[in-house]
PDB file of C-alpha atoms and ligand atoms in Angstrom:
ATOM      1  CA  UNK A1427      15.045   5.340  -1.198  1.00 97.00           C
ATOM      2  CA  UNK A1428      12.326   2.689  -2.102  1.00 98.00           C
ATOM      3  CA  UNK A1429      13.332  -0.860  -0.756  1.00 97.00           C
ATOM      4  CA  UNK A1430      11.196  -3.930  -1.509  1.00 97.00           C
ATOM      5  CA  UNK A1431      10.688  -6.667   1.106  1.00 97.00           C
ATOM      6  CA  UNK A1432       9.231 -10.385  -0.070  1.00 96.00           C
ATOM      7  CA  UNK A1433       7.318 -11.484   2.534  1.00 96.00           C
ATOM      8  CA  UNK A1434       4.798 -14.399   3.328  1.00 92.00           C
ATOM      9  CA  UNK A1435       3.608 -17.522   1.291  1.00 85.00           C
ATOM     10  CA  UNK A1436       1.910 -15.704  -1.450  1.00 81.00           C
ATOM     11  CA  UNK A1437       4.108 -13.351  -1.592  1.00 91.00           C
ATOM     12  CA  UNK A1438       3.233  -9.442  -0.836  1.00 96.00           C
ATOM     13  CA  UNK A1439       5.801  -6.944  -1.277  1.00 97.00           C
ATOM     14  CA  UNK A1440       5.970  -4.589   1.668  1.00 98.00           C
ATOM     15  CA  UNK A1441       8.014  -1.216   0.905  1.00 98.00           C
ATOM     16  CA  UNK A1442       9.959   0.842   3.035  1.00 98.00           C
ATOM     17  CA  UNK A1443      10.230   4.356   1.865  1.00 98.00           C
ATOM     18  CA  UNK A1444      13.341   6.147   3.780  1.00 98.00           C
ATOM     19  CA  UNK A1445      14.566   9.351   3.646  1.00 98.00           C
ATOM     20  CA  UNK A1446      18.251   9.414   2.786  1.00 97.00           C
ATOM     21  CA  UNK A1447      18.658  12.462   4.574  1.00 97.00           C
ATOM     22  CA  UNK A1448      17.118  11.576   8.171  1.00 98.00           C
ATOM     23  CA  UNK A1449      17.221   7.222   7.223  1.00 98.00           C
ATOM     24  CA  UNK A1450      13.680   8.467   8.990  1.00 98.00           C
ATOM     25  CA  UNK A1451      10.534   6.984   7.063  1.00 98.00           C
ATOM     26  CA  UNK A1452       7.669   4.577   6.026  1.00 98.00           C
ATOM     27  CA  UNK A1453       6.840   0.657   6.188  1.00 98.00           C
ATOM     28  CA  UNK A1454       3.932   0.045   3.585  1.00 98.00           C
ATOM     29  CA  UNK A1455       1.650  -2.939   3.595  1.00 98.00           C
ATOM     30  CA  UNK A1456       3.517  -5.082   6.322  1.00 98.00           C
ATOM     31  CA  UNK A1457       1.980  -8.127   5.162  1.00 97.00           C
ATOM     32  CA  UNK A1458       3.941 -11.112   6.605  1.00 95.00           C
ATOM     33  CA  UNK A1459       7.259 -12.152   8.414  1.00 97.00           C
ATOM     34  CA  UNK A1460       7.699  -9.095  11.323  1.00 97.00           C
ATOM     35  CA  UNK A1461      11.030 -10.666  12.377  1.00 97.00           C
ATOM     36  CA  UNK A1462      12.303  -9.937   8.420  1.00 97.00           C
ATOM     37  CA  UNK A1463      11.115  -6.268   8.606  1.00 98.00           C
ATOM     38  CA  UNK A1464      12.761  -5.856  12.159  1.00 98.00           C
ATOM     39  CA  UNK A1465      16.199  -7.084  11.482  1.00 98.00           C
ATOM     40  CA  UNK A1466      16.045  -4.962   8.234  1.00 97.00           C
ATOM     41  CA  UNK A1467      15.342  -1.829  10.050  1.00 98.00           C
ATOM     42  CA  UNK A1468      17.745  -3.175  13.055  1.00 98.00           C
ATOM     43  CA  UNK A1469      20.577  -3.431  10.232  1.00 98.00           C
ATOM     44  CA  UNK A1470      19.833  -0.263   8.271  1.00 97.00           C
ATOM     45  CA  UNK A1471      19.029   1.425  11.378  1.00 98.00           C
ATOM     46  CA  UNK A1472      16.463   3.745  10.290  1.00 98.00           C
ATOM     47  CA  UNK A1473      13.343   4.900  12.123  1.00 98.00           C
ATOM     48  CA  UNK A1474      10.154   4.036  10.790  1.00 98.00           C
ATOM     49  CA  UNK A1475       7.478   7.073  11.899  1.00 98.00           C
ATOM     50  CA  UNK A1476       4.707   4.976  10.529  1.00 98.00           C
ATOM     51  CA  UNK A1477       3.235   2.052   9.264  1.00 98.00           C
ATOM     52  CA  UNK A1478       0.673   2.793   6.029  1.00 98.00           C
ATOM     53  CA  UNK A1479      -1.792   0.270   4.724  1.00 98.00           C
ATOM     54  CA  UNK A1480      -3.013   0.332   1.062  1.00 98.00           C
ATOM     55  CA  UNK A1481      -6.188  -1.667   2.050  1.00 98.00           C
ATOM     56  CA  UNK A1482      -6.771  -4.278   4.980  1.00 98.00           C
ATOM     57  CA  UNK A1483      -6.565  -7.506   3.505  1.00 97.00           C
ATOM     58  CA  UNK A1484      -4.658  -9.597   5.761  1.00 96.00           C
ATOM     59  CA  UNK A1485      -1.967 -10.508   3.343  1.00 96.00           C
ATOM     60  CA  UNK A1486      -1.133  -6.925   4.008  1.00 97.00           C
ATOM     61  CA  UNK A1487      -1.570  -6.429   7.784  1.00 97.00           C
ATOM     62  CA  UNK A1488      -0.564  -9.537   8.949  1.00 97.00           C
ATOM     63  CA  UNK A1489       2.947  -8.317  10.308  1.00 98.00           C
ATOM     64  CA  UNK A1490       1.387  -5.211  11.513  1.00 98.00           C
ATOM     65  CA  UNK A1491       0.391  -6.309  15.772  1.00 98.00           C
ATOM     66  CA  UNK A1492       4.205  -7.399  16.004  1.00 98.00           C
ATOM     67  CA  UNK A1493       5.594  -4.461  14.568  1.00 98.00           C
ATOM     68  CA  UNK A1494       3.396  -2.059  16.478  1.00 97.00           C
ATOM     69  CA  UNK A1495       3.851  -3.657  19.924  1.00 96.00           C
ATOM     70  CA  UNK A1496       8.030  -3.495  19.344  1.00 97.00           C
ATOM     71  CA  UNK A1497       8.114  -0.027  17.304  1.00 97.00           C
ATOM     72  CA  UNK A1498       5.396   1.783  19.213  1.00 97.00           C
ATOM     73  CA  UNK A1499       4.581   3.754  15.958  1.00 97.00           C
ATOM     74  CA  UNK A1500       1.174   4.620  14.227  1.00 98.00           C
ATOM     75  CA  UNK A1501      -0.632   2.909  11.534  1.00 98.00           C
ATOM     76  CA  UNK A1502      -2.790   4.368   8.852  1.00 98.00           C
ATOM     77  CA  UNK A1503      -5.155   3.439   6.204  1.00 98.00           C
ATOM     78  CA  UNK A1504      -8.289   4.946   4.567  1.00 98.00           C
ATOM     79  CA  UNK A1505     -11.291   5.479   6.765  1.00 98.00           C
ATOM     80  CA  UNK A1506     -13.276   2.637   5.375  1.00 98.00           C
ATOM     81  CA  UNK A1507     -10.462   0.006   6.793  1.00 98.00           C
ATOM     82  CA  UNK A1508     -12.376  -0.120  10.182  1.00 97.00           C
ATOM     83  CA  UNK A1509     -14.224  -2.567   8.101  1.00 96.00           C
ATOM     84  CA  UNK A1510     -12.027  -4.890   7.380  1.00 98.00           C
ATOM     85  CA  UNK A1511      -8.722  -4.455   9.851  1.00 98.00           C
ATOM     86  CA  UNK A1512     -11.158  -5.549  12.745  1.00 97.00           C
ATOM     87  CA  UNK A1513     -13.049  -8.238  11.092  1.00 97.00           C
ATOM     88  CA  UNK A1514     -11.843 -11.296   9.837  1.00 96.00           C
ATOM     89  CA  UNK A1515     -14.453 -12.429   7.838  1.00 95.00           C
ATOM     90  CA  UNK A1516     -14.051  -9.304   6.083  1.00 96.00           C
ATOM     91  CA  UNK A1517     -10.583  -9.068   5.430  1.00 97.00           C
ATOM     92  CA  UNK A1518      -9.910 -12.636   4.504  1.00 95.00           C
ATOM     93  CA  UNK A1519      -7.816 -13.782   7.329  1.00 94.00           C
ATOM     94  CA  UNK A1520      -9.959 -16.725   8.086  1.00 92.00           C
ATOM     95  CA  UNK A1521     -11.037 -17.820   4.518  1.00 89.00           C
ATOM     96  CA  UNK A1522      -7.264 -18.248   3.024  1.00 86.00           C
ATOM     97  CA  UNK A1523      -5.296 -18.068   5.979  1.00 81.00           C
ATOM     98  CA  UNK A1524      -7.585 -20.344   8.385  1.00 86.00           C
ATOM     99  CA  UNK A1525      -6.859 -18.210  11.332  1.00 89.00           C
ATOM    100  CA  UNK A1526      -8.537 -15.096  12.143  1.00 95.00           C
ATOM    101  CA  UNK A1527      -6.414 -11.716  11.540  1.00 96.00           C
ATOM    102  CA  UNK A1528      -7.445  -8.577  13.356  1.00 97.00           C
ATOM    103  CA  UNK A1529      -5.071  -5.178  14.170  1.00 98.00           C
ATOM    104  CA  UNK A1530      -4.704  -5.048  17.937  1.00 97.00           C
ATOM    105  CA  UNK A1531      -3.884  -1.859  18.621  1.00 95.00           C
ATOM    106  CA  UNK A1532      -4.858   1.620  17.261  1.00 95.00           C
ATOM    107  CA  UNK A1533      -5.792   2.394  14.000  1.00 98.00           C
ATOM    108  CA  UNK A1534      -5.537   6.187  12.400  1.00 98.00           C
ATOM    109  CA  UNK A1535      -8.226   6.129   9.722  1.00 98.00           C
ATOM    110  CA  UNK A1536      -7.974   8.814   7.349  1.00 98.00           C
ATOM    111  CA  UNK A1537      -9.625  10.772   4.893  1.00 98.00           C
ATOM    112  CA  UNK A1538      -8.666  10.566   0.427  1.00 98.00           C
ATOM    113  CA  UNK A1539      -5.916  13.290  -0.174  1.00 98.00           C
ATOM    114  CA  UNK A1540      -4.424  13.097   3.153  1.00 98.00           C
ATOM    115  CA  UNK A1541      -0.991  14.107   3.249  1.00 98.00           C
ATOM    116  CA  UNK A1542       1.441  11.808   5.336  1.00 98.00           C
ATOM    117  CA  UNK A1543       4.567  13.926   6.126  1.00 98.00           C
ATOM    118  CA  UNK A1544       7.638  13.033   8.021  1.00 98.00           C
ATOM    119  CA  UNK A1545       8.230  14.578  11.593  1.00 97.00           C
ATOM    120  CA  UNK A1546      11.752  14.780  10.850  1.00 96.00           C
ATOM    121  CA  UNK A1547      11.036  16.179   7.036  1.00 97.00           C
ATOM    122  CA  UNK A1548       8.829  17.904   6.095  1.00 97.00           C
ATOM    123  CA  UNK A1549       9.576  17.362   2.440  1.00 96.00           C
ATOM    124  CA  UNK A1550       9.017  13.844   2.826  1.00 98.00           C
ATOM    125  CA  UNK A1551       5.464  12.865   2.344  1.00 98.00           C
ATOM    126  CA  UNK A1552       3.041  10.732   0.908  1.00 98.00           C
ATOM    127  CA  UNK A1553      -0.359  11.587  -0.460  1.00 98.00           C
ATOM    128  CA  UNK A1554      -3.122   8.977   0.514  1.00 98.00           C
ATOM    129  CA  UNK A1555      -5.271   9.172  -2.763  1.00 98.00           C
ATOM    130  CA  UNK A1556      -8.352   6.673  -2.696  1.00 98.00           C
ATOM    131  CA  UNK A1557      -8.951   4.353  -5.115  1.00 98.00           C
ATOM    132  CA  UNK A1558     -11.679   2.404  -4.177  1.00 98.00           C
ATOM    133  CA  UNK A1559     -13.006  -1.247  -6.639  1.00 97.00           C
ATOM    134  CA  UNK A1560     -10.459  -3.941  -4.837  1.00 97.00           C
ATOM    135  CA  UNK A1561     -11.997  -3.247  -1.452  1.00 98.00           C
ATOM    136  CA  UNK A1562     -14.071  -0.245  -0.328  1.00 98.00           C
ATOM    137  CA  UNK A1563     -11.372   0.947   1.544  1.00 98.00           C
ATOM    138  CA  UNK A1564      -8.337   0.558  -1.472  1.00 98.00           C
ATOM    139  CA  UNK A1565      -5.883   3.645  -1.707  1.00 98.00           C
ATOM    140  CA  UNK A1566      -2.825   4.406  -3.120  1.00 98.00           C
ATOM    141  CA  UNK A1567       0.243   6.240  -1.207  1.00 98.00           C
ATOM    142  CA  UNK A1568       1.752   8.605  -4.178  1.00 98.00           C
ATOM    143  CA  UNK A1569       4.928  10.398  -3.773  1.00 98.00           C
ATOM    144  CA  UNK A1570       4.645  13.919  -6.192  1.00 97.00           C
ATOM    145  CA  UNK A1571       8.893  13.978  -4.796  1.00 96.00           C
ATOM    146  CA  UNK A1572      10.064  10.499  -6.380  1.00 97.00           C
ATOM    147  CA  UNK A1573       7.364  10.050  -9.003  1.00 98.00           C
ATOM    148  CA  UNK A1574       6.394   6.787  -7.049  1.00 98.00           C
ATOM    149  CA  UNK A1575       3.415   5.059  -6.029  1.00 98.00           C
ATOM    150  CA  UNK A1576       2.289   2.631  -3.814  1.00 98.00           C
ATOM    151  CA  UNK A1577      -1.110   1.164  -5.316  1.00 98.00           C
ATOM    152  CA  UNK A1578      -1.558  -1.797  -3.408  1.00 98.00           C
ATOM    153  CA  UNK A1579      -3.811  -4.435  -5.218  1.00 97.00           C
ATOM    154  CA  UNK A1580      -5.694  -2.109  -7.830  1.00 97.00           C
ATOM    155  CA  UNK A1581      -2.897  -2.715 -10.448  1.00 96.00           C
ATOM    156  CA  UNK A1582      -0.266  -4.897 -11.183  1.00 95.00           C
ATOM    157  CA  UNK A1583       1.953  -5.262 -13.796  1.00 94.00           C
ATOM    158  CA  UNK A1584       0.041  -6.452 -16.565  1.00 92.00           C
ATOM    159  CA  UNK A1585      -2.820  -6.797 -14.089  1.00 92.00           C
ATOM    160  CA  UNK A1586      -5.256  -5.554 -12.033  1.00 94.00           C
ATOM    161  CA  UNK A1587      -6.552  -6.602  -8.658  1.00 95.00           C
ATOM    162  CA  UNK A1588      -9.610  -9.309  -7.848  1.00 95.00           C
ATOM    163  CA  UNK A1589     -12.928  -7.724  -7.726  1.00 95.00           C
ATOM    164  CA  UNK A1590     -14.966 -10.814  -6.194  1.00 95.00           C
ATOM    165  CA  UNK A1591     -14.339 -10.676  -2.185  1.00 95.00           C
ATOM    166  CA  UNK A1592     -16.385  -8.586   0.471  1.00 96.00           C
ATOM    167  CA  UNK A1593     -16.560  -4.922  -1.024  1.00 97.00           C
ATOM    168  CA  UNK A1594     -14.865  -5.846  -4.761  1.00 97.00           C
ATOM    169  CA  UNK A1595     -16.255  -3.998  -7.509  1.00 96.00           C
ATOM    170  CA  UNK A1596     -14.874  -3.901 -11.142  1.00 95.00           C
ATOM    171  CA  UNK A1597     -16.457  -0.652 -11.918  1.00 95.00           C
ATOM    172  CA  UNK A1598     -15.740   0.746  -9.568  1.00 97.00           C
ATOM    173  CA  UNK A1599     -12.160  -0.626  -9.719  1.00 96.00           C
ATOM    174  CA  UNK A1600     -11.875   0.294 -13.180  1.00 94.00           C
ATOM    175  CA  UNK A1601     -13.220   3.950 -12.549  1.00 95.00           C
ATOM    176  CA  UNK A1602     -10.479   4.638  -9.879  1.00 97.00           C
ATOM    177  CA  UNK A1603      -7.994   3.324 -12.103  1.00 96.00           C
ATOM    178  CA  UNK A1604      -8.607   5.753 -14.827  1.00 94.00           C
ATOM    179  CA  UNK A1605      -8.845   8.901 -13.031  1.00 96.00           C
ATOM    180  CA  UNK A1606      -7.214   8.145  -9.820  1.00 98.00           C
ATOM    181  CA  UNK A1607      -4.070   6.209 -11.194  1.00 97.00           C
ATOM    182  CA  UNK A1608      -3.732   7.272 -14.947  1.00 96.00           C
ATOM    183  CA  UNK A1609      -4.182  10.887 -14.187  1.00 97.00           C
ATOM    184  CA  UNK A1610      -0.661  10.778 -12.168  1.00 98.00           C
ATOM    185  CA  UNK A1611       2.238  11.262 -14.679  1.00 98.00           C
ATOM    186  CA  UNK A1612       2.735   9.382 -17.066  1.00 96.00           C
ATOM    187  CA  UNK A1613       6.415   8.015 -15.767  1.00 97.00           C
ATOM    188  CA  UNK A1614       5.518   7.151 -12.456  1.00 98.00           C
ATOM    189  CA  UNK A1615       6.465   4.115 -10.689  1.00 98.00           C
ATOM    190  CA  UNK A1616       3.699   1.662  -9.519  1.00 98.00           C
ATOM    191  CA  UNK A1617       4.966  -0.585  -6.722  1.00 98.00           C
ATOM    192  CA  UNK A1618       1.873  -2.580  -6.463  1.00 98.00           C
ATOM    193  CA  UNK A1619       1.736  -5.467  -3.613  1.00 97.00           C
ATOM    194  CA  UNK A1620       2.224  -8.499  -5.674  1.00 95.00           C
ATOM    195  CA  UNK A1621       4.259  -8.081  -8.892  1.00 93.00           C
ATOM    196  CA  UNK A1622       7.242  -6.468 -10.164  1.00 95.00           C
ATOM    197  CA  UNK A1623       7.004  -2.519 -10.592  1.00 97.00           C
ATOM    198  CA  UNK A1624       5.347  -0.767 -13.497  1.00 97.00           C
ATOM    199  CA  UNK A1625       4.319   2.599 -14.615  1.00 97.00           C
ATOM    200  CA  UNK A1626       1.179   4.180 -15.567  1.00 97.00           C
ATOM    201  CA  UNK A1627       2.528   5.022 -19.110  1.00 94.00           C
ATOM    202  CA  UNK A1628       3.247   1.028 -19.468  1.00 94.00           C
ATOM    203  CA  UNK A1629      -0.235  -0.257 -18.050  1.00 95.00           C
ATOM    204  CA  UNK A1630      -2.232   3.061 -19.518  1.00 91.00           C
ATOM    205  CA  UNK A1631      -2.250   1.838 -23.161  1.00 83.00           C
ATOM    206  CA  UNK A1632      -2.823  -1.770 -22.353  1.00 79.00           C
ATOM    207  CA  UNK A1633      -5.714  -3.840 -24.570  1.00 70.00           C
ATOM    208  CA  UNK A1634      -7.992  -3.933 -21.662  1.00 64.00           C
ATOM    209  CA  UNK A1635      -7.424  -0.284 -20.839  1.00 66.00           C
ATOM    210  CA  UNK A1636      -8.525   0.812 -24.713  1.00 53.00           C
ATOM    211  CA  UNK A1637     -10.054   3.698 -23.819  1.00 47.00           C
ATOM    212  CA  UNK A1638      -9.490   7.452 -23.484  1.00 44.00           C
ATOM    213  CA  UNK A1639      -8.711   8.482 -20.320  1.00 42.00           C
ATOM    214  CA  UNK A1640     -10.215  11.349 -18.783  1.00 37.00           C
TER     215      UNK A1640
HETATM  216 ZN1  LIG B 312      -5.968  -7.324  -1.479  1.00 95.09          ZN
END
């Protein structure tokens, strides 16, 4: 199951991604408002193995010290996220938030196509696919299983993400749309970080998108 939590003054949507079997699983992009997430997973009472980040801007790791010091789980993101979970210039902590933003604790930085799979099932995984533009370190965490996706800022609903802070490209954005994101099938979900869900057939043949894809 796929559960959407509001969280924070923008607001970011961070996703928990459960197993129904095990009620083992994921916490994606815990942006804001660790108390929230906690008494969700308190109530549900489901184990989260890990905490995945689609990129480091802080409106997407804000939650993530809080969580990690009272859940004692991992937390992943693409390799190039060194650069902006530890710096708060870079991730934009102290430029809209006014206070600095850094992870704490560990950080697992991985390589594009990892595969994220549940201790408890084995079936259960996420693929970390990279789709750099946004920041350098963008991915997406797709989901072959539930035809899902969890893209982050590089598309929104009738959208996609901000190219102009540290690491932005549009080319480059644009590039990893097209044969990162489009190239999925065409009837998966895109649960992006700040609108409602989508799908790559919907946002494929917008205006802006009038291309072929490759
Ligand atoms: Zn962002």
């Amino acid at each position: 199951m796929i559960i959407t939590c509001e969280v924070g003054p923008f607001p970011t949507n961070a996703y928990f991604y459960i197993d129904d079997e095990t009620q083992h699983g994921f916490l994606i992009d815990p942006g804001y408002e660790a108390e929230k997430l906690l008494y969700l997973i308190d109530k549900r009472q489901w184990t989260i193995e890990k905490i995945l980040l689609t990129h480091g801007h802080f409106d997407h790791i804000s939650a993530v010290n809080d969580l990690q010091s009272k859940l004692k789980i991992p937390v992943y993101i693409h390799k190039n996220g060194r650069d902006y979970v530890k710096d708060a210039k870079m991730n934009g902590s102290i430029i809209f938030f006014g206070l600095p933003v850094v992870i704490d604790g560990e950080v697992n930085y991985i390589d594009d196509n990892s595969e994220i799979v549940l201790s408890t099932n084995k079936d259960f995984k996420l693929k970390l696919i990279a789709v750099p533009g946004h920041t350098t370190d963008g991915a997406i965490y797709y989901s072959q299983r539930d035809n899902a996706a969890f893209v982050g800022d590089s598309i929104f609903h009738k959208s996609i993400g901000r190219t102009d802070l540290p690491g932005g490209n549009y080319e480059t954005l644009i590039n990893s749309i097209k044969q990162k994101i489009f190239t999925l099938p065409n009837e998966t979900i895109l649960l992006s970080g700040h609108s409602e869900p989508t799908t790559v057939e919907d946002e494929k043949f917008r205006p802006w998108f009038n291309y072929s894809v490759n």
